[in-house]
Amino acid sequence: MIRFVATRLFAIVPVLLVVAVAVFLMLRLTPGDPAAVIAGDSATSEQIEQIRAGLGLDKPITTQFVIWFSGVLRGDLGESFFFKRTVASLIAQRVEPTLALALCTIVLAIVVAVPLGVLAAWRHGGWLDRALMGFSTLGFSIPVFVLGYLLIWLVSIKLQWLPVQGYRRLEEGLWPFFKHLILPSITLSVIYIALIARVTRASVAEALTEDYVRTARAKGLPELAVVIRHALANAAVPIVTVIGIGLALLIGGVVVTESVYSIPGLGRLTVDAVLARDFPTIQGVILLFSVAYVLINLLVDLSYLVLDPRIRY
Amino acid sequence: MMLHLGAWLLLATLVASHPHASAQVIRMAPQSNLTVLDPGWTTAYITRNHGYMIYDTLFGMDGKGKIQPQMVDRWSMSKDKRVWSFTLRDGLAFHDGKPVTGEDVIASLSRWSKRDAMGERLYSFVDKVEADGAKGFRMTLREPYGLVLESLGKPSSYVPFIMPKRVADTPADKQISEYVGSGPFVFAKDEWKPGEKVVYLKNTRYRPRSEPASGTAGGKVVKVDKVEWLIIKDAQTQANALAAGEIDMIETPAFEIYESLKKNPQVQIVNTVPLGYQAMIRFNHLHPPFDNAKVRQAAMAALNQPAFLRTQVGVSELYRTCFSIYPCKTPYESGKGMDFIAKPDMKRAQQLLKESGYDGTPIVIMQPSDLLVIAKLPVVGAQLLRHAGFKVDLQAMDWQTLLARRAKKDPPLKGGWNVFFTVWASVDAMLPVGMNAVNANCDKAWFGWPCDPTLENLLASFARTEDDKERRSLAEQVQVRAMEIGTHAPLGEYLIPVAARKNLKGFVTGYVSVMWNLTKQ
Amino acid sequence: MSVSVAEAPPALTPRRAAWGKVWRNNAVRLGGVLLFTLILISILAPWLGTIDPAGIDPENRDLLPGTSGNVMTLTGENFAHHFWMGTDSYGRDIYSRVLYGGRVSLLVGICVAILSLVVGIGIGLAAGYFRWLDAVLMRVMDGLMAIPGILLAIALVALWQASLLTVIVAIAVPEVPRVTRLVRALVLSIREELYVEAAVSVGTSTLKLLWRHVLPNTVAPLIVQGTYICASAILVEAILSFLGVGLPTDVPTWGNVMAEGRLHFNTFPHNVLFPGVFLAVTVLAVNMLGDGLRDTLDPRFNKRGDK
């Protein structure tokens, strides 16, 4: 198993390299000049040139890439074009909100979706099943921001139960922290709930047709125990798989949710950086997301060891 | 960060929060994100407003438009009007404790004069500027200039803020990296979270003047402990946050939410800039088709002020048409030479366009989709120009990109532009000499680069004369000539009031928004 | 004898039966009918009581749904009109914008699906069939898949110019890796089939092999994948507009209308709700279609393909 983990960890480097090259090229090859954006209103062309040189943008692309990527491998993500700060410190400032939102969303999604999926599988083919699956498809179809605005209007404005926007760091108190995350998590989790519920239903339904389930029932085990201990446990692998896959959806949703609820996280940082043509920040954040994606998938694969004793690495 | 993660994952005991007892904080949602902290680097108003928080100025403009001393205690002009002597007030000090000296002033003004059009003009008259003792400085001119104080006290971009010499010595092509001023607030650099919030603390060492605050003049008394600018981009979210009391003030609420804010019993609408803002269209004189004066006139004939104002603002009490390049109800307002704008006529526009020989070159109109108070102007403009017979390419982009792109002299289809729309504080358009749009010195002019020696001569004459009647006549001639050659066209005026919770009091009215003197009850 | 084995793709008869099953599936029927209706509405937009969707009419701004009034355009036209869905803050008729907006949204969805499928098929076939390309191509695809699709799309559109083509390409690029993976997996499994080995032994050219044997068997799962991509693309276009990096406002799209409407959602929710409903229904229809196709066309392929 150690070899498995080690191989996978080493495999991150080529992935990182591909991501780095892709993002780097994409940024450098687009029209639009960060030096001009930084130079501001009244800069002369000489001033723009000087700024460009200062940012290292006048060197050939390959040189720029080597300089940047070698820095990355040492842990140095460079300095933002705009804010006199390292990209690392900008990211560090924004990580907590995004992480908090993402984890709250996943927890909420699992807690809601798995029971729903199990229920649908148990009553496979019945009206409950169809209703739940109908809602699931609906959940995929509503744009996140429409849902967000509807929730804010209903819960924050009309009922005044929860705050409209913003984020409170954990050190400002546990309740304020959660209070500000409830609506955003609900908004974002809808897609995730839809996805997990479907997969749960499909795999549990299939597991329920297996022989060992019939055996368990024949042994006289109560239905609940049958469902949970046997069917669900055996369906865990596909469920966890889809959680990993859904991460991509989650990141997209995070960007929008942070925008609607004005949460100062990585999603908003990326959008702001893109609009400001802050290349180092864009590169840094995308690289970070990519590494996170790869690591999560690795964790998912490792979790199979726990969930399915048949799997060995 | 690991510490936070650990605490949260363990769901530790409730971390009690201890808010600073009775720390008065005002939270405002500013007009945009603050990315540039150097007020000599960009004319963007957000940076200017930041400047007013932490820097001070030699002179200010009070609410009635009069220049008043601010950092200056007394000044005098020699009999031949060529030597101006200034003495600073007692007790002026920078946030690091060092006193403000003449050397700091000289370095700051020098840096400012390299970027600002009015400053440049002033310094073209200047022979030398030298320190005069620890608290004074002396400006020697080559010939008398009637706008010295108006230049030093100009309220809007670029503002001659006074910085420490070491900071002001940063070359004009580099941004400053230290944010130390002598103003009423201190920039809390370690609390600044770019893109999220900007924090200002009360400068306890600041010695305000004794007069009441008015405009950017008078006593800048800070009555709270802290001011936070919270970056909330979405207009509806801003409104919701204000309604819920999560913020105290919205600097420039979008017009779409104005009515709903007005209806809220806990919200007040305050017009801190009564003179308001002037909207305008700007043509790029360097490239076809707007390198042809007739084409510019055809475009101007198609523009319909009420259409622009009603679409962009919509709230009738907040806008008015004004058919003069000078703001209405200011000294130089005049109707002369404004036919095209005052009497828009689509048929005439179509006719003029045909006669001009327009060959169908598409025109690139830039639209700033994220600056809500002007975002709709280009859309209306695009449609009007289309009807006039132009081929229009409306390109949406964010304001920062627009600012960068408008500085480019490249052909429109290669990263340049043909037309942009903007709004500026009307105070900037009160004087022909301070109005960026009518500078016609070709390459060095404001973006659009009109080139006209006649106009330049008129401006130079205006700068030299002090006779009121002559000034008025010259101002009118400037307007006529500017409209003849189509430097730009005014599209009306509007107010952009502030929305605040009712418990916020002490708003200072003037020509720019300022945050001293506010109290929160 | 060997010739006939090589000539006859054996999946023909079962495939005919599969298509029959498709039409009988409820999800396919419902989704298909809904989608067809929406496409029809979009195409017939000019004849369904609409006016110029970009026509600015400041006198009629912010009207509530169901108001009647006189349209006064900037060119001086003046006629009576009933604003079924109200107007936006430019005075433009939301009903017209929604119907015309469908054109762009559906066009974006379909074009993105086609583009990503075509490119994905090309790369996937190459990777599956030519072992020496496989390693390199799949590393690149893995890398691309690790980049969050929405961030990639935002960056591409914001940094180039916001035009229809850019938006389509920007949304399609992140979808290509998944299609590639699917095609490659299918190719790898199909090459092991006996009839393909037989064809190879007879000397059939690679191209012919790919065209006649491999490709037809990828059609079913790719159609399913295509519908999901279409649904996702329609949503992503809306998100791009919402974040302010979509098409300029004089081109009505559902995302644009919602992005402008968000400014005063509390007071005039109709700006967001009408296009939002259309968007949701369209995406729902496409998703249902995809689900039905997946359930009927070839269930065994879909345990492998991820959504």
PDB file of N, CA and C in Angstrom, chain C residues 107-179:
ATOM      1  N   LEU C 107     -28.210  27.413 -28.436  1.00  0.00           N
ATOM      2  CA  LEU C 107     -27.110  27.315 -29.382  1.00  0.00           C
ATOM      3  C   LEU C 107     -25.799  27.023 -28.655  1.00  0.00           C
ATOM      4  N   VAL C 108     -25.580  27.749 -27.554  1.00  0.00           N
ATOM      5  CA  VAL C 108     -24.361  27.515 -26.787  1.00  0.00           C
ATOM      6  C   VAL C 108     -24.322  26.073 -26.299  1.00  0.00           C
ATOM      7  N   GLY C 109     -25.443  25.607 -25.749  1.00  0.00           N
ATOM      8  CA  GLY C 109     -25.472  24.246 -25.227  1.00  0.00           C
ATOM      9  C   GLY C 109     -25.157  23.220 -26.286  1.00  0.00           C
ATOM     10  N   ILE C 110     -25.840  23.343 -27.422  1.00  0.00           N
ATOM     11  CA  ILE C 110     -25.658  22.348 -28.472  1.00  0.00           C
ATOM     12  C   ILE C 110     -24.259  22.432 -29.077  1.00  0.00           C
ATOM     13  N   CYS C 111     -23.792  23.638 -29.347  1.00  0.00           N
ATOM     14  CA  CYS C 111     -22.459  23.779 -29.945  1.00  0.00           C
ATOM     15  C   CYS C 111     -21.370  23.276 -29.018  1.00  0.00           C
ATOM     16  N   VAL C 112     -21.512  23.577 -27.725  1.00  0.00           N
ATOM     17  CA  VAL C 112     -20.508  23.094 -26.789  1.00  0.00           C
ATOM     18  C   VAL C 112     -20.494  21.569 -26.789  1.00  0.00           C
ATOM     19  N   ALA C 113     -21.690  20.978 -26.783  1.00  0.00           N
ATOM     20  CA  ALA C 113     -21.762  19.521 -26.780  1.00  0.00           C
ATOM     21  C   ALA C 113     -21.089  18.945 -28.019  1.00  0.00           C
ATOM     22  N   ILE C 114     -21.445  19.498 -29.169  1.00  0.00           N
ATOM     23  CA  ILE C 114     -20.884  18.972 -30.420  1.00  0.00           C
ATOM     24  C   ILE C 114     -19.370  19.167 -30.446  1.00  0.00           C
ATOM     25  N   LEU C 115     -18.929  20.375 -30.116  1.00  0.00           N
ATOM     26  CA  LEU C 115     -17.495  20.666 -30.167  1.00  0.00           C
ATOM     27  C   LEU C 115     -16.707  19.752 -29.233  1.00  0.00           C
ATOM     28  N   SER C 116     -17.185  19.624 -28.000  1.00  0.00           N
ATOM     29  CA  SER C 116     -16.419  18.805 -27.061  1.00  0.00           C
ATOM     30  C   SER C 116     -16.464  17.333 -27.450  1.00  0.00           C
ATOM     31  N   LEU C 117     -17.587  16.902 -28.033  1.00  0.00           N
ATOM     32  CA  LEU C 117     -17.658  15.509 -28.478  1.00  0.00           C
ATOM     33  C   LEU C 117     -16.687  15.266 -29.619  1.00  0.00           C
ATOM     34  N   VAL C 118     -16.717  16.144 -30.611  1.00  0.00           N
ATOM     35  CA  VAL C 118     -15.851  15.951 -31.776  1.00  0.00           C
ATOM     36  C   VAL C 118     -14.384  15.918 -31.374  1.00  0.00           C
ATOM     37  N   VAL C 119     -13.989  16.923 -30.588  1.00  0.00           N
ATOM     38  CA  VAL C 119     -12.582  16.973 -30.179  1.00  0.00           C
ATOM     39  C   VAL C 119     -12.244  15.788 -29.285  1.00  0.00           C
ATOM     40  N   GLY C 120     -13.157  15.471 -28.371  1.00  0.00           N
ATOM     41  CA  GLY C 120     -12.927  14.368 -27.458  1.00  0.00           C
ATOM     42  C   GLY C 120     -12.814  13.048 -28.181  1.00  0.00           C
ATOM     43  N   ILE C 121     -13.683  12.871 -29.190  1.00  0.00           N
ATOM     44  CA  ILE C 121     -13.626  11.634 -29.969  1.00  0.00           C
ATOM     45  C   ILE C 121     -12.285  11.526 -30.670  1.00  0.00           C
ATOM     46  N   GLY C 122     -11.873  12.645 -31.290  1.00  0.00           N
ATOM     47  CA  GLY C 122     -10.602  12.606 -31.994  1.00  0.00           C
ATOM     48  C   GLY C 122      -9.463  12.193 -31.081  1.00  0.00           C
ATOM     49  N   ILE C 123      -9.370  12.885 -29.942  1.00  0.00           N
ATOM     50  CA  ILE C 123      -8.256  12.590 -29.038  1.00  0.00           C
ATOM     51  C   ILE C 123      -8.417  11.208 -28.418  1.00  0.00           C
ATOM     52  N   GLY C 124      -9.643  10.861 -28.067  1.00  0.00           N
ATOM     53  CA  GLY C 124      -9.874   9.573 -27.434  1.00  0.00           C
ATOM     54  C   GLY C 124      -9.545   8.405 -28.353  1.00  0.00           C
ATOM     55  N   LEU C 125      -9.935   8.521 -29.619  1.00  0.00           N
ATOM     56  CA  LEU C 125      -9.614   7.469 -30.582  1.00  0.00           C
ATOM     57  C   LEU C 125      -8.109   7.320 -30.714  1.00  0.00           C
ATOM     58  N   ALA C 126      -7.457   8.479 -30.834  1.00  0.00           N
ATOM     59  CA  ALA C 126      -6.003   8.434 -30.983  1.00  0.00           C
ATOM     60  C   ALA C 126      -5.367   7.773 -29.771  1.00  0.00           C
ATOM     61  N   ALA C 127      -5.818   8.185 -28.592  1.00  0.00           N
ATOM     62  CA  ALA C 127      -5.219   7.640 -27.369  1.00  0.00           C
ATOM     63  C   ALA C 127      -5.505   6.160 -27.224  1.00  0.00           C
ATOM     64  N   GLY C 128      -6.749   5.760 -27.586  1.00  0.00           N
ATOM     65  CA  GLY C 128      -7.104   4.354 -27.391  1.00  0.00           C
ATOM     66  C   GLY C 128      -6.435   3.447 -28.391  1.00  0.00           C
ATOM     67  N   TYR C 129      -6.229   3.981 -29.582  1.00  0.00           N
ATOM     68  CA  TYR C 129      -5.741   3.092 -30.625  1.00  0.00           C
ATOM     69  C   TYR C 129      -4.237   3.090 -30.773  1.00  0.00           C
ATOM     70  N   PHE C 130      -3.633   4.250 -30.567  1.00  0.00           N
ATOM     71  CA  PHE C 130      -2.187   4.310 -30.743  1.00  0.00           C
ATOM     72  C   PHE C 130      -1.524   4.344 -29.382  1.00  0.00           C
ATOM     73  N   ARG C 131      -0.989   3.207 -28.993  1.00  0.00           N
ATOM     74  CA  ARG C 131      -0.435   3.079 -27.650  1.00  0.00           C
ATOM     75  C   ARG C 131       0.607   4.130 -27.334  1.00  0.00           C
ATOM     76  N   TRP C 132       1.391   4.513 -28.342  1.00  0.00           N
ATOM     77  CA  TRP C 132       2.488   5.419 -28.065  1.00  0.00           C
ATOM     78  C   TRP C 132       1.996   6.827 -27.749  1.00  0.00           C
ATOM     79  N   LEU C 133       0.791   7.166 -28.246  1.00  0.00           N
ATOM     80  CA  LEU C 133       0.218   8.474 -27.919  1.00  0.00           C
ATOM     81  C   LEU C 133      -0.495   8.465 -26.573  1.00  0.00           C
ATOM     82  N   ASP C 134      -0.921   7.266 -26.204  1.00  0.00           N
ATOM     83  CA  ASP C 134      -1.821   7.142 -25.067  1.00  0.00           C
ATOM     84  C   ASP C 134      -1.284   7.803 -23.803  1.00  0.00           C
ATOM     85  N   ALA C 135      -0.055   7.436 -23.434  1.00  0.00           N
ATOM     86  CA  ALA C 135       0.483   7.924 -22.154  1.00  0.00           C
ATOM     87  C   ALA C 135       0.490   9.445 -22.106  1.00  0.00           C
ATOM     88  N   VAL C 136       1.059  10.035 -23.141  1.00  0.00           N
ATOM     89  CA  VAL C 136       1.170  11.499 -23.162  1.00  0.00           C
ATOM     90  C   VAL C 136      -0.211  12.162 -23.130  1.00  0.00           C
ATOM     91  N   LEU C 137      -1.083  11.706 -24.049  1.00  0.00           N
ATOM     92  CA  LEU C 137      -2.400  12.329 -24.135  1.00  0.00           C
ATOM     93  C   LEU C 137      -3.164  12.215 -22.825  1.00  0.00           C
ATOM     94  N   MET C 138      -3.114  11.063 -22.201  1.00  0.00           N
ATOM     95  CA  MET C 138      -3.899  10.897 -20.989  1.00  0.00           C
ATOM     96  C   MET C 138      -3.341  11.699 -19.830  1.00  0.00           C
ATOM     97  N   ARG C 139      -2.011  11.868 -19.786  1.00  0.00           N
ATOM     98  CA  ARG C 139      -1.457  12.750 -18.747  1.00  0.00           C
ATOM     99  C   ARG C 139      -2.017  14.151 -18.934  1.00  0.00           C
ATOM    100  N   VAL C 140      -1.997  14.595 -20.195  1.00  0.00           N
ATOM    101  CA  VAL C 140      -2.493  15.948 -20.463  1.00  0.00           C
ATOM    102  C   VAL C 140      -3.966  16.059 -20.078  1.00  0.00           C
ATOM    103  N   MET C 141      -4.729  15.059 -20.436  1.00  0.00           N
ATOM    104  CA  MET C 141      -6.150  15.084 -20.105  1.00  0.00           C
ATOM    105  C   MET C 141      -6.371  15.067 -18.598  1.00  0.00           C
ATOM    106  N   ASP C 142      -5.574  14.258 -17.895  1.00  0.00           N
ATOM    107  CA  ASP C 142      -5.707  14.228 -16.431  1.00  0.00           C
ATOM    108  C   ASP C 142      -5.439  15.603 -15.852  1.00  0.00           C
ATOM    109  N   GLY C 143      -4.397  16.222 -16.380  1.00  0.00           N
ATOM    110  CA  GLY C 143      -4.062  17.555 -15.906  1.00  0.00           C
ATOM    111  C   GLY C 143      -5.199  18.541 -16.144  1.00  0.00           C
ATOM    112  N   LEU C 144      -5.722  18.503 -17.381  1.00  0.00           N
ATOM    113  CA  LEU C 144      -6.812  19.421 -17.705  1.00  0.00           C
ATOM    114  C   LEU C 144      -8.023  19.175 -16.825  1.00  0.00           C
ATOM    115  N   MET C 145      -8.257  17.908 -16.507  1.00  0.00           N
ATOM    116  CA  MET C 145      -9.435  17.595 -15.708  1.00  0.00           C
ATOM    117  C   MET C 145      -9.297  18.089 -14.273  1.00  0.00           C
ATOM    118  N   ALA C 146      -8.056  18.259 -13.863  1.00  0.00           N
ATOM    119  CA  ALA C 146      -7.841  18.724 -12.497  1.00  0.00           C
ATOM    120  C   ALA C 146      -8.153  20.214 -12.354  1.00  0.00           C
ATOM    121  N   ILE C 147      -8.156  20.936 -13.449  1.00  0.00           N
ATOM    122  CA  ILE C 147      -8.447  22.366 -13.371  1.00  0.00           C
ATOM    123  C   ILE C 147      -9.948  22.542 -13.290  1.00  0.00           C
ATOM    124  N   PRO C 148     -10.413  23.262 -12.306  1.00  0.00           N
ATOM    125  CA  PRO C 148     -11.858  23.451 -12.191  1.00  0.00           C
ATOM    126  C   PRO C 148     -12.422  24.091 -13.452  1.00  0.00           C
ATOM    127  N   GLY C 149     -13.406  23.434 -14.037  1.00  0.00           N
ATOM    128  CA  GLY C 149     -13.919  23.856 -15.337  1.00  0.00           C
ATOM    129  C   GLY C 149     -14.405  25.285 -15.365  1.00  0.00           C
ATOM    130  N   ILE C 150     -15.086  25.666 -14.309  1.00  0.00           N
ATOM    131  CA  ILE C 150     -15.681  26.996 -14.341  1.00  0.00           C
ATOM    132  C   ILE C 150     -14.599  28.064 -14.303  1.00  0.00           C
ATOM    133  N   LEU C 151     -13.533  27.825 -13.532  1.00  0.00           N
ATOM    134  CA  LEU C 151     -12.456  28.814 -13.456  1.00  0.00           C
ATOM    135  C   LEU C 151     -11.765  28.939 -14.800  1.00  0.00           C
ATOM    136  N   LEU C 152     -11.580  27.787 -15.450  1.00  0.00           N
ATOM    137  CA  LEU C 152     -10.963  27.806 -16.772  1.00  0.00           C
ATOM    138  C   LEU C 152     -11.827  28.617 -17.737  1.00  0.00           C
ATOM    139  N   ALA C 153     -13.135  28.370 -17.691  1.00  0.00           N
ATOM    140  CA  ALA C 153     -14.041  29.084 -18.598  1.00  0.00           C
ATOM    141  C   ALA C 153     -14.024  30.580 -18.320  1.00  0.00           C
ATOM    142  N   ILE C 154     -14.073  30.941 -17.050  1.00  0.00           N
ATOM    143  CA  ILE C 154     -14.044  32.368 -16.693  1.00  0.00           C
ATOM    144  C   ILE C 154     -12.778  33.010 -17.233  1.00  0.00           C
ATOM    145  N   ALA C 155     -11.643  32.338 -16.978  1.00  0.00           N
ATOM    146  CA  ALA C 155     -10.377  32.913 -17.411  1.00  0.00           C
ATOM    147  C   ALA C 155     -10.348  33.087 -18.918  1.00  0.00           C
ATOM    148  N   LEU C 156     -10.770  32.053 -19.643  1.00  0.00           N
ATOM    149  CA  LEU C 156     -10.711  32.128 -21.094  1.00  0.00           C
ATOM    150  C   LEU C 156     -11.588  33.251 -21.634  1.00  0.00           C
ATOM    151  N   VAL C 157     -12.812  33.355 -21.133  1.00  0.00           N
ATOM    152  CA  VAL C 157     -13.704  34.388 -21.670  1.00  0.00           C
ATOM    153  C   VAL C 157     -13.256  35.775 -21.256  1.00  0.00           C
ATOM    154  N   ALA C 158     -12.843  35.929 -19.989  1.00  0.00           N
ATOM    155  CA  ALA C 158     -12.483  37.264 -19.515  1.00  0.00           C
ATOM    156  C   ALA C 158     -11.218  37.759 -20.190  1.00  0.00           C
ATOM    157  N   LEU C 159     -10.319  36.833 -20.494  1.00  0.00           N
ATOM    158  CA  LEU C 159      -9.044  37.283 -21.031  1.00  0.00           C
ATOM    159  C   LEU C 159      -9.082  37.473 -22.533  1.00  0.00           C
ATOM    160  N   TRP C 160      -9.889  36.711 -23.221  1.00  0.00           N
ATOM    161  CA  TRP C 160     -10.113  37.002 -24.633  1.00  0.00           C
ATOM    162  C   TRP C 160     -11.281  37.986 -24.669  1.00  0.00           C
ATOM    163  N   GLN C 161     -11.991  37.969 -25.754  1.00  0.00           N
ATOM    164  CA  GLN C 161     -13.100  38.913 -25.813  1.00  0.00           C
ATOM    165  C   GLN C 161     -14.380  38.137 -25.649  1.00  0.00           C
ATOM    166  N   ALA C 162     -15.362  38.738 -25.020  1.00  0.00           N
ATOM    167  CA  ALA C 162     -16.604  38.011 -24.785  1.00  0.00           C
ATOM    168  C   ALA C 162     -17.433  37.960 -26.058  1.00  0.00           C
ATOM    169  N   SER C 163     -17.208  36.953 -26.873  1.00  0.00           N
ATOM    170  CA  SER C 163     -18.041  36.772 -28.061  1.00  0.00           C
ATOM    171  C   SER C 163     -18.636  35.382 -28.001  1.00  0.00           C
ATOM    172  N   LEU C 164     -19.586  35.104 -28.879  1.00  0.00           N
ATOM    173  CA  LEU C 164     -20.264  33.811 -28.861  1.00  0.00           C
ATOM    174  C   LEU C 164     -19.252  32.681 -29.033  1.00  0.00           C
ATOM    175  N   LEU C 165     -18.331  32.870 -29.956  1.00  0.00           N
ATOM    176  CA  LEU C 165     -17.351  31.830 -30.230  1.00  0.00           C
ATOM    177  C   LEU C 165     -16.474  31.565 -29.005  1.00  0.00           C
ATOM    178  N   THR C 166     -15.994  32.647 -28.392  1.00  0.00           N
ATOM    179  CA  THR C 166     -15.143  32.480 -27.216  1.00  0.00           C
ATOM    180  C   THR C 166     -15.878  31.744 -26.114  1.00  0.00           C
ATOM    181  N   VAL C 167     -17.130  32.129 -25.895  1.00  0.00           N
ATOM    182  CA  VAL C 167     -17.898  31.493 -24.837  1.00  0.00           C
ATOM    183  C   VAL C 167     -18.038  30.005 -25.113  1.00  0.00           C
ATOM    184  N   ILE C 168     -18.352  29.651 -26.362  1.00  0.00           N
ATOM    185  CA  ILE C 168     -18.520  28.236 -26.701  1.00  0.00           C
ATOM    186  C   ILE C 168     -17.215  27.475 -26.479  1.00  0.00           C
ATOM    187  N   VAL C 169     -16.132  28.011 -27.000  1.00  0.00           N
ATOM    188  CA  VAL C 169     -14.850  27.313 -26.839  1.00  0.00           C
ATOM    189  C   VAL C 169     -14.471  27.210 -25.365  1.00  0.00           C
ATOM    190  N   ALA C 170     -14.656  28.316 -24.634  1.00  0.00           N
ATOM    191  CA  ALA C 170     -14.259  28.332 -23.224  1.00  0.00           C
ATOM    192  C   ALA C 170     -15.019  27.298 -22.410  1.00  0.00           C
ATOM    193  N   ILE C 171     -16.300  27.099 -22.719  1.00  0.00           N
ATOM    194  CA  ILE C 171     -17.075  26.120 -21.959  1.00  0.00           C
ATOM    195  C   ILE C 171     -16.772  24.704 -22.439  1.00  0.00           C
ATOM    196  N   ALA C 172     -16.410  24.571 -23.718  1.00  0.00           N
ATOM    197  CA  ALA C 172     -16.175  23.237 -24.260  1.00  0.00           C
ATOM    198  C   ALA C 172     -14.854  22.642 -23.785  1.00  0.00           C
ATOM    199  N   VAL C 173     -13.830  23.495 -23.694  1.00  0.00           N
ATOM    200  CA  VAL C 173     -12.491  22.982 -23.360  1.00  0.00           C
ATOM    201  C   VAL C 173     -12.468  22.110 -22.102  1.00  0.00           C
ATOM    202  N   PRO C 174     -13.067  22.548 -20.976  1.00  0.00           N
ATOM    203  CA  PRO C 174     -13.012  21.692 -19.789  1.00  0.00           C
ATOM    204  C   PRO C 174     -13.790  20.387 -19.919  1.00  0.00           C
ATOM    205  N   GLU C 175     -14.681  20.293 -20.917  1.00  0.00           N
ATOM    206  CA  GLU C 175     -15.468  19.065 -21.057  1.00  0.00           C
ATOM    207  C   GLU C 175     -14.730  18.000 -21.852  1.00  0.00           C
ATOM    208  N   VAL C 176     -13.736  18.431 -22.625  1.00  0.00           N
ATOM    209  CA  VAL C 176     -13.052  17.489 -23.518  1.00  0.00           C
ATOM    210  C   VAL C 176     -12.412  16.318 -22.780  1.00  0.00           C
ATOM    211  N   PRO C 177     -11.700  16.530 -21.667  1.00  0.00           N
ATOM    212  CA  PRO C 177     -11.033  15.394 -21.016  1.00  0.00           C
ATOM    213  C   PRO C 177     -11.974  14.248 -20.654  1.00  0.00           C
ATOM    214  N   ARG C 178     -13.145  14.587 -20.163  1.00  0.00           N
ATOM    215  CA  ARG C 178     -14.048  13.510 -19.765  1.00  0.00           C
ATOM    216  C   ARG C 178     -14.516  12.699 -20.969  1.00  0.00           C
ATOM    217  N   VAL C 179     -14.803  13.393 -22.071  1.00  0.00           N
ATOM    218  CA  VAL C 179     -15.210  12.695 -23.289  1.00  0.00           C
ATOM    219  C   VAL C 179     -14.072  11.809 -23.773  1.00  0.00           C
TER     220      VAL C 179
END
